[in-house]
């Protein structure tokens, strides 16, 4: 048997806060254990003999005074004679800190009031013990808050959300699925009304496709989340979808988060097709430019040749008129060349023929080209170029074209008697060429735009010397192809302009420069050739014929490919000049046929075309042509051709 002291010791050391009250409606503390003292922050002396409801203050308003529930529970225990478990009570307590101060801690208690009877069945105490359930309550509270937060989030989302479970047929094949739960956005996203609790086949009559049931079933069975982008759905719209298994795996429920991307998909498709249209449009523009230039070039050929002929034949139009015509023609050819160049640059067809170029030489060529315009306007030209030869890895013709365009502009946009300067500076790695004038200047807002194609500063419109607005676009294209950059500077209207070209230098100058290769073979002057000219442009064919005849060659002319082939096969020509774009057979086909024919293998074949790119030349070579003549072919070009004709042409 335990002694009373031992029982007291057990009571006191129990970790469960426990008190004994007198069994009355207004109970008095009879005994308290240490754990109770600890949570009540009272001493035994303070409590023993004290009335329970006087011992503690009401923590808040009378409405949520926990003592009321305690009083009721004790009263019920006395009345019923059975233990009463109180609902969880929020009862903050004061906790004494090590420094003696007190803080209030939020606590939740689960208290039991049990009546204790003696052997005679007399009620002697109320045993009150309390369990601190603060941690559980707080955890539950937190869980509830989190759950609430998630439900709020899912409810307020624009994305659709649902939880589905899958229906299988007797063979275990997934055939349908039901929307167990949905969020408010579900309806807006799917257009399915009152879907909660319904199967998709009920909602979409006529649906037999089990694709989606299978997808969800695989998520339910494997637990592997599914992510789908722009998936077509049974309701004819596209969705981005995330599906994942939720809850007990055995139940196989799947949560699906989705949003309708039909519109954005459409917008993107529209944008894509718009971009395609624009690209097509741009291509068409470029092609148009090329065609325009090509077509313009064709009639120029006979005009130029005609002029040459006039001079060569000794007919004497007034020199002034002749010069003027040549000048205008030159201008026209220049414009067309620019057009053709810009079209080629835009379509990436320009091929640079790079070599080591001395910058000074390129500038000298450019000055030579622009000189007539500079002189005509009475401008003075100052050149400031360092003595050291600056080497570039560049296409000499294109480089000269860049500087001559800038010099011509400087001359054009500077009132008579101005100054034009060319200043070259370098830092060992790159070179800076500034072409400066004292002309009309460029307003700040137009500085970057002048390089755009077809862009002209509006006040130039109507100026007799305004071009097509492609010179600077060409300059920029060519400079950039050389790995450089160009920009314009001007202090404003009437303040002159400066165009600065920056280009990378190509290392040091070698000790001895390789001599230029001597020009190729020389035609023996006075040699009489038998020539066939084939061109569907009758004037062009005849002017070339006339030019050749002036030199005493025997020339036959035909105007289509088939006839060209017939004549060439039978005529044993030493030279055949064949237009590429002819009806029937084109020039390439004629050349290929002639090369295959042993009787004509010796004929020197020259392609005549408006197109002069490296690609065209390569194609002409592949077809069997020996040389290439770009239209308009004037007397100079024909002379050069004849000069390069191998001495043993037709006997090669
Ligand atoms: P274009 O001279 O054929 O009009 P460009 O592309 O060469 O075309 O030049 C575009 C525009 O830039 C010109 O129309 C002119 O307004 C302006 N511009 C070019 N060079 C100069 C310059 N040196 N001074 C003033 N304006 C210039």
PDB file of C-alpha atoms in Angstrom, residues 326-613:
ATOM      1  CA  UNK A 326      27.060  60.543-122.675  1.00  0.00           C
ATOM      2  CA  UNK A 327      26.904  62.365-119.381  1.00  0.00           C
ATOM      3  CA  UNK A 328      23.193  61.739-118.995  1.00  0.00           C
ATOM      4  CA  UNK A 329      23.590  58.172-120.030  1.00  0.00           C
ATOM      5  CA  UNK A 330      26.417  57.789-117.506  1.00  0.00           C
ATOM      6  CA  UNK A 331      24.135  59.231-114.852  1.00  0.00           C
ATOM      7  CA  UNK A 332      21.390  56.785-115.795  1.00  0.00           C
ATOM      8  CA  UNK A 333      23.764  53.851-115.738  1.00  0.00           C
ATOM      9  CA  UNK A 334      25.014  54.987-112.348  1.00  0.00           C
ATOM     10  CA  UNK A 335      21.485  55.187-110.941  1.00  0.00           C
ATOM     11  CA  UNK A 336      20.651  51.772-112.241  1.00  0.00           C
ATOM     12  CA  UNK A 337      23.868  50.314-110.920  1.00  0.00           C
ATOM     13  CA  UNK A 338      23.021  51.728-107.513  1.00  0.00           C
ATOM     14  CA  UNK A 339      19.541  50.233-107.690  1.00  0.00           C
ATOM     15  CA  UNK A 340      20.917  46.903-108.682  1.00  0.00           C
ATOM     16  CA  UNK A 341      23.519  47.038-105.937  1.00  0.00           C
ATOM     17  CA  UNK A 342      21.040  47.891-103.233  1.00  0.00           C
ATOM     18  CA  UNK A 343      18.764  45.105-104.380  1.00  0.00           C
ATOM     19  CA  UNK A 344      21.675  42.700-104.226  1.00  0.00           C
ATOM     20  CA  UNK A 345      22.796  43.933-100.818  1.00  0.00           C
ATOM     21  CA  UNK A 346      19.271  43.557 -99.481  1.00  0.00           C
ATOM     22  CA  UNK A 347      18.995  40.030-100.723  1.00  0.00           C
ATOM     23  CA  UNK A 348      22.509  39.164 -99.537  1.00  0.00           C
ATOM     24  CA  UNK A 349      23.763  38.580-103.067  1.00  0.00           C
ATOM     25  CA  UNK A 350      26.694  40.957-103.108  1.00  0.00           C
ATOM     26  CA  UNK A 351      29.984  39.147-103.015  1.00  0.00           C
ATOM     27  CA  UNK A 352      33.013  41.158-102.017  1.00  0.00           C
ATOM     28  CA  UNK A 353      36.127  40.420-103.987  1.00  0.00           C
ATOM     29  CA  UNK A 354      38.484  41.121-101.148  1.00  0.00           C
ATOM     30  CA  UNK A 355      42.172  41.722-101.511  1.00  0.00           C
ATOM     31  CA  UNK A 356      44.787  43.827 -99.788  1.00  0.00           C
ATOM     32  CA  UNK A 357      43.931  47.384-100.622  1.00  0.00           C
ATOM     33  CA  UNK A 358      45.883  50.524 -99.840  1.00  0.00           C
ATOM     34  CA  UNK A 359      43.350  52.984 -98.490  1.00  0.00           C
ATOM     35  CA  UNK A 360      44.974  55.913-100.252  1.00  0.00           C
ATOM     36  CA  UNK A 361      44.451  54.187-103.621  1.00  0.00           C
ATOM     37  CA  UNK A 362      40.766  53.574-102.938  1.00  0.00           C
ATOM     38  CA  UNK A 363      40.340  57.221-101.975  1.00  0.00           C
ATOM     39  CA  UNK A 364      42.237  58.343-105.074  1.00  0.00           C
ATOM     40  CA  UNK A 365      39.900  56.319-107.300  1.00  0.00           C
ATOM     41  CA  UNK A 366      36.911  57.811-105.513  1.00  0.00           C
ATOM     42  CA  UNK A 367      38.234  61.332-105.899  1.00  0.00           C
ATOM     43  CA  UNK A 368      38.780  60.711-109.583  1.00  0.00           C
ATOM     44  CA  UNK A 369      35.160  59.575-109.942  1.00  0.00           C
ATOM     45  CA  UNK A 370      33.733  62.520-108.013  1.00  0.00           C
ATOM     46  CA  UNK A 371      36.133  65.096-109.417  1.00  0.00           C
ATOM     47  CA  UNK A 372      33.901  66.261-112.292  1.00  0.00           C
ATOM     48  CA  UNK A 373      31.096  67.117-109.850  1.00  0.00           C
ATOM     49  CA  UNK A 374      33.448  68.740-107.345  1.00  0.00           C
ATOM     50  CA  UNK A 375      34.988  70.857-110.067  1.00  0.00           C
ATOM     51  CA  UNK A 376      31.697  71.747-111.718  1.00  0.00           C
ATOM     52  CA  UNK A 377      30.486  73.251-108.429  1.00  0.00           C
ATOM     53  CA  UNK A 378      33.773  75.093-107.886  1.00  0.00           C
ATOM     54  CA  UNK A 379      34.468  73.368-104.549  1.00  0.00           C
ATOM     55  CA  UNK A 380      37.950  73.022-103.129  1.00  0.00           C
ATOM     56  CA  UNK A 381      39.057  69.622-101.953  1.00  0.00           C
ATOM     57  CA  UNK A 382      41.480  69.135 -99.038  1.00  0.00           C
ATOM     58  CA  UNK A 383      42.991  65.719 -98.512  1.00  0.00           C
ATOM     59  CA  UNK A 384      44.635  64.852 -95.235  1.00  0.00           C
ATOM     60  CA  UNK A 385      45.927  61.288 -95.457  1.00  0.00           C
ATOM     61  CA  UNK A 386      48.852  59.911 -93.413  1.00  0.00           C
ATOM     62  CA  UNK A 387      51.929  58.981 -95.429  1.00  0.00           C
ATOM     63  CA  UNK A 388      52.072  55.434 -94.061  1.00  0.00           C
ATOM     64  CA  UNK A 389      50.205  53.160 -96.439  1.00  0.00           C
ATOM     65  CA  UNK A 390      47.149  51.896 -94.572  1.00  0.00           C
ATOM     66  CA  UNK A 391      46.169  48.410 -95.649  1.00  0.00           C
ATOM     67  CA  UNK A 392      42.639  47.079 -95.690  1.00  0.00           C
ATOM     68  CA  UNK A 393      41.301  43.649 -96.535  1.00  0.00           C
ATOM     69  CA  UNK A 394      38.628  44.945 -98.857  1.00  0.00           C
ATOM     70  CA  UNK A 395      37.000  44.939-102.245  1.00  0.00           C
ATOM     71  CA  UNK A 396      38.781  47.868-103.946  1.00  0.00           C
ATOM     72  CA  UNK A 397      35.882  48.687-106.279  1.00  0.00           C
ATOM     73  CA  UNK A 398      33.316  48.643-103.491  1.00  0.00           C
ATOM     74  CA  UNK A 399      35.533  50.669-101.192  1.00  0.00           C
ATOM     75  CA  UNK A 400      36.052  53.311-103.869  1.00  0.00           C
ATOM     76  CA  UNK A 401      32.284  53.279-104.425  1.00  0.00           C
ATOM     77  CA  UNK A 402      31.712  54.092-100.727  1.00  0.00           C
ATOM     78  CA  UNK A 403      34.013  57.099-100.792  1.00  0.00           C
ATOM     79  CA  UNK A 404      32.903  58.336-104.190  1.00  0.00           C
ATOM     80  CA  UNK A 405      29.262  58.235-103.076  1.00  0.00           C
ATOM     81  CA  UNK A 406      30.134  60.298-100.006  1.00  0.00           C
ATOM     82  CA  UNK A 407      32.242  62.736-102.036  1.00  0.00           C
ATOM     83  CA  UNK A 408      29.519  63.095-104.666  1.00  0.00           C
ATOM     84  CA  UNK A 409      26.967  63.808-101.921  1.00  0.00           C
ATOM     85  CA  UNK A 410      29.300  66.380-100.370  1.00  0.00           C
ATOM     86  CA  UNK A 411      29.585  68.081-103.752  1.00  0.00           C
ATOM     87  CA  UNK A 412      25.839  67.806-104.352  1.00  0.00           C
ATOM     88  CA  UNK A 413      24.677  69.143-100.998  1.00  0.00           C
ATOM     89  CA  UNK A 414      27.132  72.025-100.757  1.00  0.00           C
ATOM     90  CA  UNK A 415      26.400  75.384-102.408  1.00  0.00           C
ATOM     91  CA  UNK A 416      28.902  76.332-105.100  1.00  0.00           C
ATOM     92  CA  UNK A 417      32.354  77.340-103.945  1.00  0.00           C
ATOM     93  CA  UNK A 418      32.364  75.235-100.781  1.00  0.00           C
ATOM     94  CA  UNK A 419      35.083  73.176 -99.158  1.00  0.00           C
ATOM     95  CA  UNK A 420      35.218  69.419 -99.020  1.00  0.00           C
ATOM     96  CA  UNK A 421      37.697  67.633 -96.813  1.00  0.00           C
ATOM     97  CA  UNK A 422      38.851  64.049 -96.598  1.00  0.00           C
ATOM     98  CA  UNK A 423      40.607  63.326 -93.336  1.00  0.00           C
ATOM     99  CA  UNK A 424      42.115  59.958 -92.472  1.00  0.00           C
ATOM    100  CA  UNK A 425      43.135  58.932 -88.959  1.00  0.00           C
ATOM    101  CA  UNK A 426      44.078  55.544 -87.571  1.00  0.00           C
ATOM    102  CA  UNK A 427      44.992  53.895 -84.295  1.00  0.00           C
ATOM    103  CA  UNK A 428      46.833  50.869 -85.656  1.00  0.00           C
ATOM    104  CA  UNK A 429      43.727  48.674 -85.483  1.00  0.00           C
ATOM    105  CA  UNK A 430      41.135  50.628 -87.405  1.00  0.00           C
ATOM    106  CA  UNK A 431      40.954  53.620 -89.648  1.00  0.00           C
ATOM    107  CA  UNK A 432      38.572  56.542 -89.617  1.00  0.00           C
ATOM    108  CA  UNK A 433      37.822  58.412 -92.810  1.00  0.00           C
ATOM    109  CA  UNK A 434      35.839  61.619 -92.361  1.00  0.00           C
ATOM    110  CA  UNK A 435      34.385  63.286 -95.445  1.00  0.00           C
ATOM    111  CA  UNK A 436      33.400  66.763 -94.447  1.00  0.00           C
ATOM    112  CA  UNK A 437      31.681  69.569 -96.304  1.00  0.00           C
ATOM    113  CA  UNK A 438      30.595  73.139 -95.691  1.00  0.00           C
ATOM    114  CA  UNK A 439      27.170  72.476 -97.191  1.00  0.00           C
ATOM    115  CA  UNK A 440      23.524  72.595 -96.245  1.00  0.00           C
ATOM    116  CA  UNK A 441      23.977  70.343 -93.209  1.00  0.00           C
ATOM    117  CA  UNK A 442      21.545  67.833 -91.765  1.00  0.00           C
ATOM    118  CA  UNK A 443      19.045  68.493 -88.966  1.00  0.00           C
ATOM    119  CA  UNK A 444      19.776  66.411 -85.843  1.00  0.00           C
ATOM    120  CA  UNK A 445      16.583  64.361 -86.120  1.00  0.00           C
ATOM    121  CA  UNK A 446      17.464  63.262 -89.674  1.00  0.00           C
ATOM    122  CA  UNK A 447      21.048  62.201 -88.905  1.00  0.00           C
ATOM    123  CA  UNK A 448      20.366  58.537 -88.360  1.00  0.00           C
ATOM    124  CA  UNK A 449      17.653  58.292 -90.980  1.00  0.00           C
ATOM    125  CA  UNK A 450      19.673  59.437 -93.960  1.00  0.00           C
ATOM    126  CA  UNK A 451      21.087  55.910 -94.208  1.00  0.00           C
ATOM    127  CA  UNK A 452      17.666  54.334 -94.648  1.00  0.00           C
ATOM    128  CA  UNK A 453      16.781  53.225 -98.135  1.00  0.00           C
ATOM    129  CA  UNK A 454      14.797  55.775-100.166  1.00  0.00           C
ATOM    130  CA  UNK A 455      15.235  58.313 -97.376  1.00  0.00           C
ATOM    131  CA  UNK A 456      15.847  61.882 -98.330  1.00  0.00           C
ATOM    132  CA  UNK A 457      15.784  64.894 -96.074  1.00  0.00           C
ATOM    133  CA  UNK A 458      12.542  66.473 -97.206  1.00  0.00           C
ATOM    134  CA  UNK A 459      13.931  69.887 -98.086  1.00  0.00           C
ATOM    135  CA  UNK A 460      15.998  68.287-100.840  1.00  0.00           C
ATOM    136  CA  UNK A 461      12.951  67.176-102.700  1.00  0.00           C
ATOM    137  CA  UNK A 462      12.708  68.924-105.955  1.00  0.00           C
ATOM    138  CA  UNK A 463      16.408  69.621-106.090  1.00  0.00           C
ATOM    139  CA  UNK A 464      17.581  68.842-109.546  1.00  0.00           C
ATOM    140  CA  UNK A 465      20.406  66.761-108.160  1.00  0.00           C
ATOM    141  CA  UNK A 466      18.381  64.651-105.756  1.00  0.00           C
ATOM    142  CA  UNK A 467      18.895  60.984-106.558  1.00  0.00           C
ATOM    143  CA  UNK A 468      16.828  58.027-105.499  1.00  0.00           C
ATOM    144  CA  UNK A 469      17.842  58.162-101.874  1.00  0.00           C
ATOM    145  CA  UNK A 470      19.802  54.945-102.008  1.00  0.00           C
ATOM    146  CA  UNK A 471      23.397  56.202-102.129  1.00  0.00           C
ATOM    147  CA  UNK A 472      23.832  56.260 -98.366  1.00  0.00           C
ATOM    148  CA  UNK A 473      21.944  52.995 -97.858  1.00  0.00           C
ATOM    149  CA  UNK A 474      24.441  51.509-100.251  1.00  0.00           C
ATOM    150  CA  UNK A 475      27.353  53.122 -98.395  1.00  0.00           C
ATOM    151  CA  UNK A 476      26.153  51.680 -95.109  1.00  0.00           C
ATOM    152  CA  UNK A 477      25.508  48.236 -96.597  1.00  0.00           C
ATOM    153  CA  UNK A 478      28.965  48.085 -98.157  1.00  0.00           C
ATOM    154  CA  UNK A 479      30.769  49.460 -95.109  1.00  0.00           C
ATOM    155  CA  UNK A 480      29.029  46.942 -92.863  1.00  0.00           C
ATOM    156  CA  UNK A 481      29.885  44.116 -95.229  1.00  0.00           C
ATOM    157  CA  UNK A 482      33.499  45.171 -94.715  1.00  0.00           C
ATOM    158  CA  UNK A 483      33.073  44.890 -90.950  1.00  0.00           C
ATOM    159  CA  UNK A 484      32.964  48.667 -90.496  1.00  0.00           C
ATOM    160  CA  UNK A 485      30.487  51.344 -89.491  1.00  0.00           C
ATOM    161  CA  UNK A 486      29.418  54.703 -90.805  1.00  0.00           C
ATOM    162  CA  UNK A 487      27.643  57.626 -89.200  1.00  0.00           C
ATOM    163  CA  UNK A 488      26.770  61.203 -90.027  1.00  0.00           C
ATOM    164  CA  UNK A 489      27.529  64.303 -87.993  1.00  0.00           C
ATOM    165  CA  UNK A 490      26.227  67.814 -88.495  1.00  0.00           C
ATOM    166  CA  UNK A 491      25.761  70.847 -86.317  1.00  0.00           C
ATOM    167  CA  UNK A 492      22.474  71.485 -88.120  1.00  0.00           C
ATOM    168  CA  UNK A 493      21.078  73.243 -91.126  1.00  0.00           C
ATOM    169  CA  UNK A 494      23.617  75.311 -93.031  1.00  0.00           C
ATOM    170  CA  UNK A 495      26.407  74.035 -90.761  1.00  0.00           C
ATOM    171  CA  UNK A 496      27.927  71.477 -93.114  1.00  0.00           C
ATOM    172  CA  UNK A 497      28.030  67.718 -92.651  1.00  0.00           C
ATOM    173  CA  UNK A 498      30.555  65.076 -91.933  1.00  0.00           C
ATOM    174  CA  UNK A 499      30.289  61.395 -92.830  1.00  0.00           C
ATOM    175  CA  UNK A 500      32.618  59.193 -90.869  1.00  0.00           C
ATOM    176  CA  UNK A 501      33.528  55.723 -92.081  1.00  0.00           C
ATOM    177  CA  UNK A 502      35.346  53.403 -89.723  1.00  0.00           C
ATOM    178  CA  UNK A 503      37.003  50.272 -91.079  1.00  0.00           C
ATOM    179  CA  UNK A 504      39.260  47.591 -89.601  1.00  0.00           C
ATOM    180  CA  UNK A 505      42.876  47.675 -90.800  1.00  0.00           C
ATOM    181  CA  UNK A 506      44.487  44.578 -92.239  1.00  0.00           C
ATOM    182  CA  UNK A 507      47.800  44.224 -90.412  1.00  0.00           C
ATOM    183  CA  UNK A 508      51.124  45.623 -91.612  1.00  0.00           C
ATOM    184  CA  UNK A 509      52.195  46.273 -95.157  1.00  0.00           C
ATOM    185  CA  UNK A 510      54.433  43.497 -96.509  1.00  0.00           C
ATOM    186  CA  UNK A 511      58.008  44.538 -97.353  1.00  0.00           C
ATOM    187  CA  UNK A 512      57.656  44.153-101.049  1.00  0.00           C
ATOM    188  CA  UNK A 513      54.272  44.386-102.625  1.00  0.00           C
ATOM    189  CA  UNK A 514      53.483  41.811-105.205  1.00  0.00           C
ATOM    190  CA  UNK A 515      53.399  43.369-108.617  1.00  0.00           C
ATOM    191  CA  UNK A 516      50.004  43.515-110.227  1.00  0.00           C
ATOM    192  CA  UNK A 517      49.535  40.634-112.637  1.00  0.00           C
ATOM    193  CA  UNK A 518      49.918  41.752-116.196  1.00  0.00           C
ATOM    194  CA  UNK A 519      46.755  41.782-118.251  1.00  0.00           C
ATOM    195  CA  UNK A 520      45.921  38.528-119.942  1.00  0.00           C
ATOM    196  CA  UNK A 521      46.342  37.659-123.561  1.00  0.00           C
ATOM    197  CA  UNK A 522      46.208  40.127-126.337  1.00  0.00           C
ATOM    198  CA  UNK A 523      44.131  39.802-129.451  1.00  0.00           C
ATOM    199  CA  UNK A 524      46.172  40.146-132.525  1.00  0.00           C
ATOM    200  CA  UNK A 525      44.962  43.389-134.013  1.00  0.00           C
ATOM    201  CA  UNK A 526      43.649  43.133-137.462  1.00  0.00           C
ATOM    202  CA  UNK A 527      42.423  39.566-136.991  1.00  0.00           C
ATOM    203  CA  UNK A 528      39.093  39.007-138.681  1.00  0.00           C
ATOM    204  CA  UNK A 529      36.683  36.801-136.800  1.00  0.00           C
ATOM    205  CA  UNK A 530      33.479  35.009-137.692  1.00  0.00           C
ATOM    206  CA  UNK A 531      31.005  35.995-135.023  1.00  0.00           C
ATOM    207  CA  UNK A 532      27.459  34.930-134.143  1.00  0.00           C
ATOM    208  CA  UNK A 533      25.376  37.366-132.065  1.00  0.00           C
ATOM    209  CA  UNK A 534      22.154  36.017-130.521  1.00  0.00           C
ATOM    210  CA  UNK A 535      19.860  38.404-128.643  1.00  0.00           C
ATOM    211  CA  UNK A 536      16.064  38.685-128.698  1.00  0.00           C
ATOM    212  CA  UNK A 537      16.454  42.441-128.242  1.00  0.00           C
ATOM    213  CA  UNK A 538      16.830  43.279-131.921  1.00  0.00           C
ATOM    214  CA  UNK A 539      18.374  46.714-131.400  1.00  0.00           C
ATOM    215  CA  UNK A 540      20.898  45.364-128.953  1.00  0.00           C
ATOM    216  CA  UNK A 541      21.878  42.563-131.324  1.00  0.00           C
ATOM    217  CA  UNK A 542      22.281  44.928-134.230  1.00  0.00           C
ATOM    218  CA  UNK A 543      24.340  47.480-132.379  1.00  0.00           C
ATOM    219  CA  UNK A 544      26.759  44.807-131.219  1.00  0.00           C
ATOM    220  CA  UNK A 545      26.874  43.563-134.785  1.00  0.00           C
ATOM    221  CA  UNK A 546      27.594  47.073-136.037  1.00  0.00           C
ATOM    222  CA  UNK A 547      30.366  47.552-133.473  1.00  0.00           C
ATOM    223  CA  UNK A 548      31.999  44.297-134.472  1.00  0.00           C
ATOM    224  CA  UNK A 549      31.607  45.042-138.143  1.00  0.00           C
ATOM    225  CA  UNK A 550      33.385  48.372-137.650  1.00  0.00           C
ATOM    226  CA  UNK A 551      36.450  46.337-136.711  1.00  0.00           C
ATOM    227  CA  UNK A 552      35.993  44.270-139.833  1.00  0.00           C
ATOM    228  CA  UNK A 553      34.555  41.105-138.264  1.00  0.00           C
ATOM    229  CA  UNK A 554      31.965  39.011-140.085  1.00  0.00           C
ATOM    230  CA  UNK A 555      28.819  38.948-137.993  1.00  0.00           C
ATOM    231  CA  UNK A 556      25.576  36.975-138.160  1.00  0.00           C
ATOM    232  CA  UNK A 557      22.617  37.868-135.981  1.00  0.00           C
ATOM    233  CA  UNK A 558      19.759  35.691-134.695  1.00  0.00           C
ATOM    234  CA  UNK A 559      17.030  36.484-132.204  1.00  0.00           C
ATOM    235  CA  UNK A 560      16.169  33.252-130.463  1.00  0.00           C
ATOM    236  CA  UNK A 561      17.930  30.331-128.851  1.00  0.00           C
ATOM    237  CA  UNK A 562      16.854  27.614-131.264  1.00  0.00           C
ATOM    238  CA  UNK A 563      18.103  29.516-134.287  1.00  0.00           C
ATOM    239  CA  UNK A 564      21.310  30.367-132.455  1.00  0.00           C
ATOM    240  CA  UNK A 565      21.948  26.677-131.945  1.00  0.00           C
ATOM    241  CA  UNK A 566      21.238  25.809-135.593  1.00  0.00           C
ATOM    242  CA  UNK A 567      23.457  28.574-136.924  1.00  0.00           C
ATOM    243  CA  UNK A 568      26.291  27.889-134.531  1.00  0.00           C
ATOM    244  CA  UNK A 569      26.311  24.216-135.408  1.00  0.00           C
ATOM    245  CA  UNK A 570      26.695  24.867-139.100  1.00  0.00           C
ATOM    246  CA  UNK A 571      28.483  28.192-139.243  1.00  0.00           C
ATOM    247  CA  UNK A 572      31.890  27.308-137.652  1.00  0.00           C
ATOM    248  CA  UNK A 573      32.072  30.554-135.697  1.00  0.00           C
ATOM    249  CA  UNK A 574      35.136  31.590-133.772  1.00  0.00           C
ATOM    250  CA  UNK A 575      33.082  33.723-131.390  1.00  0.00           C
ATOM    251  CA  UNK A 576      29.438  33.484-130.317  1.00  0.00           C
ATOM    252  CA  UNK A 577      27.883  36.160-128.116  1.00  0.00           C
ATOM    253  CA  UNK A 578      24.709  34.707-126.618  1.00  0.00           C
ATOM    254  CA  UNK A 579      22.078  36.570-124.643  1.00  0.00           C
ATOM    255  CA  UNK A 580      20.964  34.534-121.624  1.00  0.00           C
ATOM    256  CA  UNK A 581      17.283  35.482-121.511  1.00  0.00           C
ATOM    257  CA  UNK A 582      16.090  34.327-124.942  1.00  0.00           C
ATOM    258  CA  UNK A 583      12.797  32.681-125.875  1.00  0.00           C
ATOM    259  CA  UNK A 584      12.823  29.002-126.807  1.00  0.00           C
ATOM    260  CA  UNK A 585      16.204  27.929-125.575  1.00  0.00           C
ATOM    261  CA  UNK A 586      17.964  30.237-123.159  1.00  0.00           C
ATOM    262  CA  UNK A 587      21.651  31.102-123.457  1.00  0.00           C
ATOM    263  CA  UNK A 588      22.704  28.465-120.915  1.00  0.00           C
ATOM    264  CA  UNK A 589      20.946  25.734-122.872  1.00  0.00           C
ATOM    265  CA  UNK A 590      22.438  26.850-126.156  1.00  0.00           C
ATOM    266  CA  UNK A 591      25.928  26.931-124.642  1.00  0.00           C
ATOM    267  CA  UNK A 592      25.531  23.502-123.091  1.00  0.00           C
ATOM    268  CA  UNK A 593      24.332  22.052-126.414  1.00  0.00           C
ATOM    269  CA  UNK A 594      27.212  23.661-128.299  1.00  0.00           C
ATOM    270  CA  UNK A 595      29.769  22.345-125.840  1.00  0.00           C
ATOM    271  CA  UNK A 596      28.370  18.868-126.337  1.00  0.00           C
ATOM    272  CA  UNK A 597      28.694  19.182-130.094  1.00  0.00           C
ATOM    273  CA  UNK A 598      32.204  18.346-131.299  1.00  0.00           C
ATOM    274  CA  UNK A 599      31.810  20.639-134.317  1.00  0.00           C
ATOM    275  CA  UNK A 600      31.347  23.676-132.084  1.00  0.00           C
ATOM    276  CA  UNK A 601      33.692  22.933-129.235  1.00  0.00           C
ATOM    277  CA  UNK A 602      36.167  25.439-130.525  1.00  0.00           C
ATOM    278  CA  UNK A 603      33.770  28.368-130.583  1.00  0.00           C
ATOM    279  CA  UNK A 604      34.586  30.967-127.934  1.00  0.00           C
ATOM    280  CA  UNK A 605      31.303  31.454-126.062  1.00  0.00           C
ATOM    281  CA  UNK A 606      30.406  34.745-124.404  1.00  0.00           C
ATOM    282  CA  UNK A 607      27.333  35.124-122.181  1.00  0.00           C
ATOM    283  CA  UNK A 608      25.517  38.444-122.519  1.00  0.00           C
ATOM    284  CA  UNK A 609      23.307  39.354-119.601  1.00  0.00           C
ATOM    285  CA  UNK A 610      22.002  42.138-117.438  1.00  0.00           C
ATOM    286  CA  UNK A 611      23.031  40.167-114.377  1.00  0.00           C
ATOM    287  CA  UNK A 612      26.651  40.268-113.429  1.00  0.00           C
ATOM    288  CA  UNK A 613      26.907  38.684-110.012  1.00  0.00           C
TER     289      UNK A 613
END
